[in-house]
Short mmCIF file of C-alpha atoms and ligand atoms in Angstrom, two decimals:
data_model
loop_
_atom_site.label_atom_id
_atom_site.label_comp_id
_atom_site.label_asym_id
_atom_site.label_seq_id
_atom_site.Cartn_x
_atom_site.Cartn_y
_atom_site.Cartn_z
CA UNK V 1 0.00 0.00 0.00
CA UNK V 2 2.96 2.27 0.85
CA UNK V 3 4.35 1.69 -2.66
CA UNK V 4 0.98 2.69 -4.09
CA UNK V 5 0.93 5.85 -1.97
CA UNK V 6 4.55 6.55 -2.99
CA UNK V 7 3.64 6.26 -6.69
CA UNK V 8 0.97 8.92 -6.46
CA UNK V 9 2.83 11.22 -4.05
CA UNK V 10 4.92 12.93 -6.76
CA UNK V 11 7.78 14.95 -5.26
CA UNK V 12 8.50 17.31 -8.15
CA UNK V 13 11.40 19.76 -8.01
CA UNK V 14 8.93 22.64 -7.71
CA UNK V 15 7.16 21.06 -4.75
CA UNK V 16 10.56 20.29 -3.19
CA UNK V 17 11.61 23.93 -3.60
CA UNK V 18 8.37 25.10 -1.99
CA UNK V 19 9.05 22.78 0.95
CA UNK V 20 12.54 24.28 1.23
CA UNK V 21 11.03 27.76 1.04
CA UNK V 22 9.31 26.94 4.34
CA UNK V 23 12.76 27.39 5.91
CA UNK V 24 12.78 31.03 4.77
CA UNK V 25 9.54 32.56 6.10
CA UNK V 26 10.50 35.92 4.58
CA UNK V 27 10.68 34.58 1.05
CA UNK V 28 7.75 35.11 -1.25
CA UNK V 29 8.45 32.26 -3.66
CA UNK V 30 10.83 34.28 -5.84
CA UNK V 31 13.43 31.52 -5.75
CA UNK V 32 10.86 28.92 -6.73
CA UNK V 33 9.86 31.07 -9.71
CA UNK V 34 13.53 31.52 -10.70
CA UNK V 35 14.10 27.76 -10.38
CA UNK V 36 11.07 26.98 -12.55
CA UNK V 37 12.60 29.09 -15.34
CA UNK V 38 15.97 27.32 -15.00
CA UNK V 39 14.07 24.02 -15.18
CA UNK V 40 12.32 25.24 -18.35
CA UNK V 41 15.72 25.89 -19.96
CA UNK V 42 16.94 22.44 -18.93
CA UNK V 43 13.86 20.76 -20.40
CA UNK V 44 14.41 22.61 -23.68
CA UNK V 45 18.08 21.65 -23.89
CA UNK V 46 17.25 18.05 -22.95
CA UNK V 47 14.82 17.77 -25.87
CA UNK V 48 17.26 19.53 -28.25
CA UNK V 49 20.13 17.24 -27.16
CA UNK V 50 18.04 14.13 -27.59
CA UNK V 51 17.33 14.97 -31.21
CA UNK V 52 20.54 16.97 -31.96
CA UNK V 53 21.62 14.69 -34.78
CA UNK V 54 18.16 14.61 -36.29
CA UNK V 55 17.52 18.33 -35.94
CA UNK V 56 20.85 19.24 -37.60
CA UNK V 57 21.93 20.75 -34.25
CA UNK V 58 25.37 19.17 -34.27
CA UNK V 59 28.40 20.90 -35.71
CA UNK V 60 29.78 24.39 -35.45
CA UNK V 61 27.87 27.64 -35.30
CA UNK V 62 30.62 29.38 -37.24
CA UNK V 63 31.50 31.81 -34.39
CA UNK V 64 34.01 31.76 -31.55
CA UNK V 65 33.35 32.86 -27.95
CA UNK V 66 35.39 34.95 -25.49
CA UNK V 67 37.15 31.75 -24.45
CA UNK V 68 38.54 31.51 -27.97
CA UNK V 69 36.51 28.33 -28.49
CA UNK V 70 34.58 27.57 -31.66
CA UNK V 71 30.94 27.77 -30.58
CA UNK V 72 28.77 24.75 -31.37
CA UNK V 73 25.21 25.30 -32.60
CA UNK V 74 23.94 23.84 -29.33
CA UNK V 75 26.18 26.20 -27.30
CA UNK V 76 24.56 29.19 -28.97
CA UNK V 77 21.01 27.81 -28.93
CA UNK V 78 21.07 26.73 -25.28
CA UNK V 79 22.64 30.04 -24.26
CA UNK V 80 19.84 31.99 -25.96
CA UNK V 81 17.20 29.81 -24.31
CA UNK V 82 18.67 30.24 -20.83
CA UNK V 83 19.19 34.00 -21.18
CA UNK V 84 15.60 34.49 -22.35
CA UNK V 85 14.17 32.16 -19.68
CA UNK V 86 16.14 33.86 -16.89
CA UNK V 87 15.32 37.42 -18.01
CA UNK V 88 11.64 36.63 -18.54
CA UNK V 89 11.44 35.12 -15.02
CA UNK V 90 11.48 38.70 -13.67
CA UNK V 91 13.67 37.41 -10.81
CA UNK V 92 17.18 38.14 -12.12
CA UNK V 93 19.38 41.22 -12.10
CA UNK V 94 22.80 40.22 -13.43
CA UNK V 95 23.60 37.22 -15.64
CA UNK V 96 27.05 35.78 -16.43
CA UNK V 97 27.23 33.15 -19.15
CA UNK V 98 30.26 31.34 -20.53
CA UNK V 99 29.00 32.28 -23.99
CA UNK V 100 28.67 36.06 -23.37
CA UNK V 101 31.81 38.18 -23.13
CA UNK V 102 30.11 40.81 -20.92
CA UNK V 103 27.72 40.35 -17.99
CA UNK V 104 24.05 40.97 -18.84
CA UNK V 105 22.26 43.59 -16.69
CA UNK V 106 18.50 43.15 -16.63
CA UNK V 107 16.79 46.51 -16.46
CA UNK V 108 13.37 47.91 -15.75
CA UNK V 109 10.30 45.93 -14.73
CA UNK V 110 11.89 42.52 -15.29
CA UNK V 111 14.69 43.13 -12.75
CA UNK V 112 14.71 40.74 -9.76
CA UNK V 113 16.99 40.03 -6.80
CA UNK V 114 19.11 37.08 -8.07
CA UNK V 115 22.35 36.94 -10.06
CA UNK V 116 22.83 33.75 -12.07
CA UNK V 117 26.21 32.55 -13.37
CA UNK V 118 25.83 29.70 -15.81
CA UNK V 119 27.46 27.44 -18.36
CA UNK V 120 24.56 26.75 -20.72
CA UNK V 121 26.21 23.78 -22.36
CA UNK V 122 29.14 22.09 -20.61
CA UNK V 123 31.19 19.49 -22.45
CA UNK V 124 30.61 20.91 -25.92
CA UNK V 125 33.38 18.76 -27.37
CA UNK V 126 31.16 15.75 -26.63
CA UNK V 127 27.98 16.98 -28.38
CA UNK V 128 28.68 15.53 -31.83
CA UNK V 129 29.52 12.05 -30.53
CA UNK V 130 26.49 11.73 -28.23
CA UNK V 131 28.42 11.60 -24.94
CA UNK V 132 26.77 13.13 -21.84
CA UNK V 133 26.85 16.94 -21.59
CA UNK V 134 25.25 19.36 -19.14
CA UNK V 135 24.28 22.80 -17.85
CA UNK V 136 25.84 24.29 -14.70
CA UNK V 137 24.52 27.25 -12.64
CA UNK V 138 25.31 29.17 -9.46
CA UNK V 139 23.07 31.80 -7.83
CA UNK V 140 23.97 34.91 -5.78
CA UNK V 141 21.61 37.36 -4.10
CA UNK V 142 21.97 40.92 -5.45
CA UNK V 143 23.49 43.37 -2.95
CA UNK V 144 21.43 46.42 -3.87
CA UNK V 145 18.70 45.84 -6.46
CA UNK V 146 18.62 49.47 -7.49
CA UNK V 147 22.21 49.63 -8.57
CA UNK V 148 23.52 46.31 -9.79
CA UNK V 149 27.21 46.29 -10.56
CA UNK V 150 29.79 43.71 -11.60
CA UNK V 151 30.66 43.41 -7.87
CA UNK V 152 27.40 41.48 -7.51
CA UNK V 153 28.90 38.59 -9.48
CA UNK V 154 32.50 38.96 -8.30
CA UNK V 155 31.63 37.50 -4.90
CA UNK V 156 33.37 34.51 -3.28
CA UNK V 157 31.63 31.17 -3.78
CA UNK V 158 30.79 31.15 -0.07
CA UNK V 159 28.17 33.81 -0.88
CA UNK V 160 26.31 31.60 -3.38
CA UNK V 161 22.81 30.79 -2.10
CA UNK V 162 22.22 27.87 -4.48
CA UNK V 163 23.95 25.86 -7.20
CA UNK V 164 23.20 22.95 -9.45
CA UNK V 165 23.69 21.17 -12.75
CA UNK V 166 21.58 19.28 -15.23
CA UNK V 167 23.16 16.29 -16.97
CA UNK V 168 21.81 15.27 -20.40
CA UNK V 169 22.80 11.62 -20.43
CA UNK V 170 21.01 8.26 -20.60
CA UNK V 171 18.55 10.00 -18.30
CA UNK V 172 18.18 13.73 -17.66
CA UNK V 173 19.20 14.39 -14.06
CA UNK V 174 19.11 17.75 -12.26
CA UNK V 175 21.20 17.97 -9.08
CA UNK V 176 20.51 20.98 -6.83
CA UNK V 177 21.49 22.43 -3.47
CA UNK V 178 20.01 25.50 -1.79
CA UNK V 179 22.45 25.21 1.12
CA UNK V 180 20.59 22.46 2.93
CA UNK V 181 22.09 19.31 1.39
CA UNK V 182 22.05 18.01 -2.18
CA UNK V 183 19.09 16.44 -4.00
CA UNK V 184 18.83 14.78 -7.42
CA UNK V 185 15.79 14.88 -9.68
CA UNK V 186 15.20 12.82 -12.82
CA UNK V 187 13.12 14.10 -15.74
CA UNK V 188 10.06 11.95 -16.39
CA UNK V 189 9.48 12.75 -20.07
CA UNK V 190 5.91 11.45 -19.93
CA UNK V 191 5.08 14.06 -17.28
CA UNK V 192 7.63 16.72 -18.29
CA UNK V 193 8.48 16.94 -14.58
CA UNK V 194 11.72 16.48 -12.63
CA UNK V 195 10.92 13.93 -9.90
CA UNK V 196 13.01 13.48 -6.72
CA UNK V 197 15.05 10.29 -7.24
CA UNK V 198 18.24 10.96 -5.21
CA UNK V 199 17.26 12.53 -1.88
CA UNK V 200 20.06 13.93 0.36
CA UNK V 201 23.08 12.82 -1.73
CA UNK V 202 26.26 12.27 0.32
CA UNK V 203 29.61 11.60 -1.39
CA UNK V 204 31.61 8.60 -0.03
CA UNK V 205 34.44 9.83 2.25
CA UNK V 206 37.04 8.13 0.03
CA UNK V 207 36.88 6.71 -3.47
CA UNK V 208 38.67 4.35 -5.83
CA UNK V 209 38.50 6.58 -8.93
CA UNK V 210 40.60 9.50 -10.07
CA UNK V 211 39.47 11.67 -12.98
CA UNK V 212 41.96 13.82 -14.89
CA UNK V 213 43.08 14.44 -18.47
CA UNK V 214 46.33 12.44 -18.41
CA UNK V 215 47.21 14.01 -21.75
CA UNK V 216 48.35 17.09 -19.80
CA UNK V 217 50.75 15.09 -17.58
CA UNK V 218 53.86 16.58 -19.20
CA UNK V 219 52.84 20.05 -17.94
CA UNK V 220 51.71 19.22 -14.39
CA UNK V 221 53.41 20.67 -11.31
CA UNK V 222 55.09 18.37 -8.79
CA UNK V 223 52.24 17.90 -6.25
CA UNK V 224 49.75 16.97 -8.99
CA UNK V 225 52.25 14.63 -10.65
CA UNK V 226 53.00 13.00 -7.28
CA UNK V 227 49.28 12.60 -6.47
CA UNK V 228 48.52 10.90 -9.80
CA UNK V 229 51.61 8.69 -9.39
CA UNK V 230 50.26 7.57 -5.98
CA UNK V 231 46.88 6.79 -7.57
CA UNK V 232 48.61 4.48 -10.06
CA UNK V 233 51.40 3.06 -7.84
CA UNK V 234 50.15 3.22 -4.23
CA UNK V 235 52.97 2.92 -1.67
CA UNK V 236 50.70 1.70 1.13
CA UNK V 237 49.92 -1.68 -0.43
CA UNK V 238 46.39 -0.60 -1.43
CA UNK V 239 45.23 -1.36 -4.97
CA UNK V 240 45.63 1.29 -7.70
CA UNK V 241 42.70 3.61 -8.38
CA UNK V 242 40.74 3.42 -11.66
CA UNK V 243 40.92 6.29 -14.12
CA UNK V 244 37.59 7.55 -15.44
CA UNK V 245 37.59 10.72 -17.58
CA UNK V 246 34.63 11.67 -19.78
CA UNK V 247 35.70 15.21 -20.70
CA UNK V 248 32.35 16.74 -19.68
CA UNK V 249 32.77 18.27 -16.22
CA UNK V 250 29.09 17.66 -15.42
CA UNK V 251 29.37 13.93 -16.18
CA UNK V 252 32.73 13.53 -14.40
CA UNK V 253 31.48 15.41 -11.34
CA UNK V 254 28.14 13.53 -11.24
CA UNK V 255 29.97 10.18 -11.23
CA UNK V 256 32.34 11.49 -8.53
CA UNK V 257 29.40 12.69 -6.41
CA UNK V 258 27.61 9.32 -6.59
CA UNK V 259 30.57 6.88 -6.59
CA UNK V 260 33.22 8.88 -4.71
CA UNK V 261 36.79 9.64 -5.80
CA UNK V 262 38.45 12.80 -7.03
CA UNK V 263 38.09 15.02 -10.11
CA UNK V 264 40.98 17.30 -10.97
CA UNK V 265 41.66 19.92 -13.58
CA UNK V 266 45.05 21.13 -12.35
CA UNK V 267 47.13 24.11 -13.39
CA UNK V 268 49.78 23.33 -15.91
CA UNK V 269 52.71 25.15 -17.51
CA UNK V 270 50.49 26.02 -20.51
CA UNK V 271 47.61 27.42 -18.43
CA UNK V 272 48.67 28.55 -14.95
CA UNK V 273 45.05 28.83 -13.81
CA UNK V 274 43.93 25.54 -15.29
CA UNK V 275 40.97 25.55 -17.67
CA UNK V 276 37.75 25.58 -15.66
CA UNK V 277 35.95 28.88 -15.05
CA UNK V 278 35.38 30.02 -11.48
CA UNK V 279 31.89 31.53 -11.58
CA UNK V 280 30.02 28.88 -13.54
CA UNK V 281 32.05 25.70 -13.23
CA UNK V 282 34.34 25.73 -10.16
CA UNK V 283 32.04 27.51 -7.67
CA UNK V 284 28.78 25.62 -8.40
CA UNK V 285 30.50 22.20 -8.34
CA UNK V 286 32.46 23.13 -5.20
CA UNK V 287 29.24 24.29 -3.49
CA UNK V 288 27.58 20.96 -4.28
CA UNK V 289 30.60 18.91 -3.18
CA UNK V 290 30.75 20.64 0.22
CA UNK V 291 26.99 20.27 0.69
CA UNK V 292 27.38 16.53 -0.04
CA UNK V 293 30.17 16.14 2.57
CA UNK V 294 33.09 16.38 0.14
CA UNK V 295 35.44 19.27 -0.44
CA UNK V 296 37.06 21.37 -3.17
CA UNK V 297 40.57 22.86 -3.29
CA UNK V 298 42.37 25.10 -5.81
CA UNK V 299 45.92 24.00 -4.98
CA UNK V 300 46.22 27.09 -2.80
CA UNK V 301 42.93 27.45 -0.88
CA UNK V 302 39.36 26.23 -0.32
CA UNK V 303 37.82 26.84 -3.74
CA UNK V 304 34.70 28.64 -2.44
CA UNK V 305 36.87 31.25 -0.66
CA UNK V 306 38.40 32.45 -3.92
CA UNK V 307 37.39 36.06 -4.68
CA UNK V 308 37.10 36.41 -8.47
CA UNK V 309 38.21 39.67 -10.10
CA UNK V 310 37.08 38.87 -13.65
CA UNK V 311 33.88 37.10 -14.74
CA UNK V 312 35.60 34.50 -16.95
CA UNK V 313 38.51 33.90 -14.57
CA UNK V 314 39.82 30.33 -14.37
CA UNK V 315 41.16 28.29 -11.45
CA UNK V 316 42.79 24.92 -10.94
CA UNK V 317 40.38 22.57 -9.14
CA UNK V 318 40.63 19.37 -7.09
CA UNK V 319 37.22 18.24 -5.83
CA UNK V 320 35.49 15.10 -4.55
CA UNK V 321 35.68 12.74 -1.58
CA UNK V 322 36.88 14.45 1.59
CA UNK V 323 39.71 11.98 2.23
CA UNK V 324 41.01 12.10 -1.34
CA UNK V 325 41.15 15.90 -1.43
CA UNK V 326 42.96 15.87 1.95
CA UNK V 327 45.78 13.91 0.23
CA UNK V 328 46.25 16.48 -2.52
CA UNK V 329 46.11 19.29 0.05
CA UNK V 330 48.95 17.75 2.07
CA UNK V 331 51.06 17.33 -1.08
CA UNK V 332 50.61 21.03 -1.91
CA UNK V 333 51.24 22.01 1.72
CA UNK V 334 54.54 20.09 1.86
CA UNK V 335 55.62 21.67 -1.43
CA UNK V 336 55.00 25.31 -0.39
P1 AHG W 401 32.69 23.73 -21.97
O1 AHG W 401 32.28 22.69 -22.96
O2 AHG W 401 31.55 24.36 -21.23
O3 AHG W 401 33.61 24.76 -22.57
O4 AHG W 401 33.50 22.99 -20.80
C1 AHG W 401 34.42 22.03 -21.14
C2 AHG W 401 35.28 21.72 -19.97
C3 AHG W 401 34.66 20.72 -19.00
O5 AHG W 401 33.39 20.31 -19.37
C4 AHG W 401 35.60 19.54 -19.03
O6 AHG W 401 35.87 19.08 -17.74
C5 AHG W 401 36.87 20.11 -19.63
O7 AHG W 401 36.45 21.17 -20.47
C6 AHG W 401 37.60 19.10 -20.46
O8 AHG W 401 38.78 19.75 -20.90
P2 AHG W 401 39.90 18.88 -21.65
O9 AHG W 401 39.29 18.46 -22.95
O10 AHG W 401 41.04 19.87 -21.80
O11 AHG W 401 40.26 17.73 -20.75
MN1 MN W 402 33.07 26.17 -23.91
MN1 MN W 403 31.95 24.00 -19.15
MN1 MN W 404 30.04 25.51 -21.97
#
């Protein structure tokens, strides 16, 4: 009978957000409205990704973005959808997107109290071969709604009030934290609703997987090289770790969150700040990892304590199981 009750007691992401809202008596549902517009964007991208090949959505858009990357059609399309959904929500003030060189300032009647930093399509290199890709977002509260400035999105990650990602894989999974733990929701295409499937996700305290692009090994610094060496040739008699690297941060982080282990995109001689962008890749994933009992380190400090000075700034990142990140931290500590 309980199973029957469970089947009809649908915990949608909107209902879950409303329950969470109960913890903030002062809130008037603005966050829930913002979230519903982010969810709309995710549903659109999910349907576009599922038929990318059929809808001629694979391939290049013929432009390059501020990152110097050739933009894929789906990069451009998903960015437009998210910008329009976020602006039309009437709950945003400043938007930072990987695909826009400058921050977007929402003016007039549609201005709201949230700043959203997002990567509309993460893992673009994997679009054309059908490997999992995703969307990543982090949310700040505006400081003063009547004069939004760039300072509102150059805040440390510790000031984020929520973060999440949507992974477009064999199933479409949205993982979200509003600062009270991490929950996973799976899109039920027959309902068009994200249903709670992974309540209160906690990352294992140690894992057996390391996730890094070994192709950059020649350029790593000593602590990173030593850490990866220990993963492959453990000195303490334990068995070597497995290497899993998909090349989409969302997919690599989702596996790390559920199975444990460590994901790293270290600095290297070519790029001293690594590759991943602070506002819409490093901060949201670090927020989620901490909320799930893991941690996230830049090689110098706790990732969330970084204070960005530029909206597309990059940072090295080591995130995942608490115990695994402790190891990399001690290697960097002994080096400095
Ligand atoms: P994006 O597609 O949004 O530009 O991000 C790609 C990132 C991230 O998804 C992934 O972890 C990393 O690029 C992979 O980089 P390498 O191919 O250099 O390993
Ligand atoms: Mn890109
Ligand atoms: Mn990305
Ligand atoms: Mn991207």
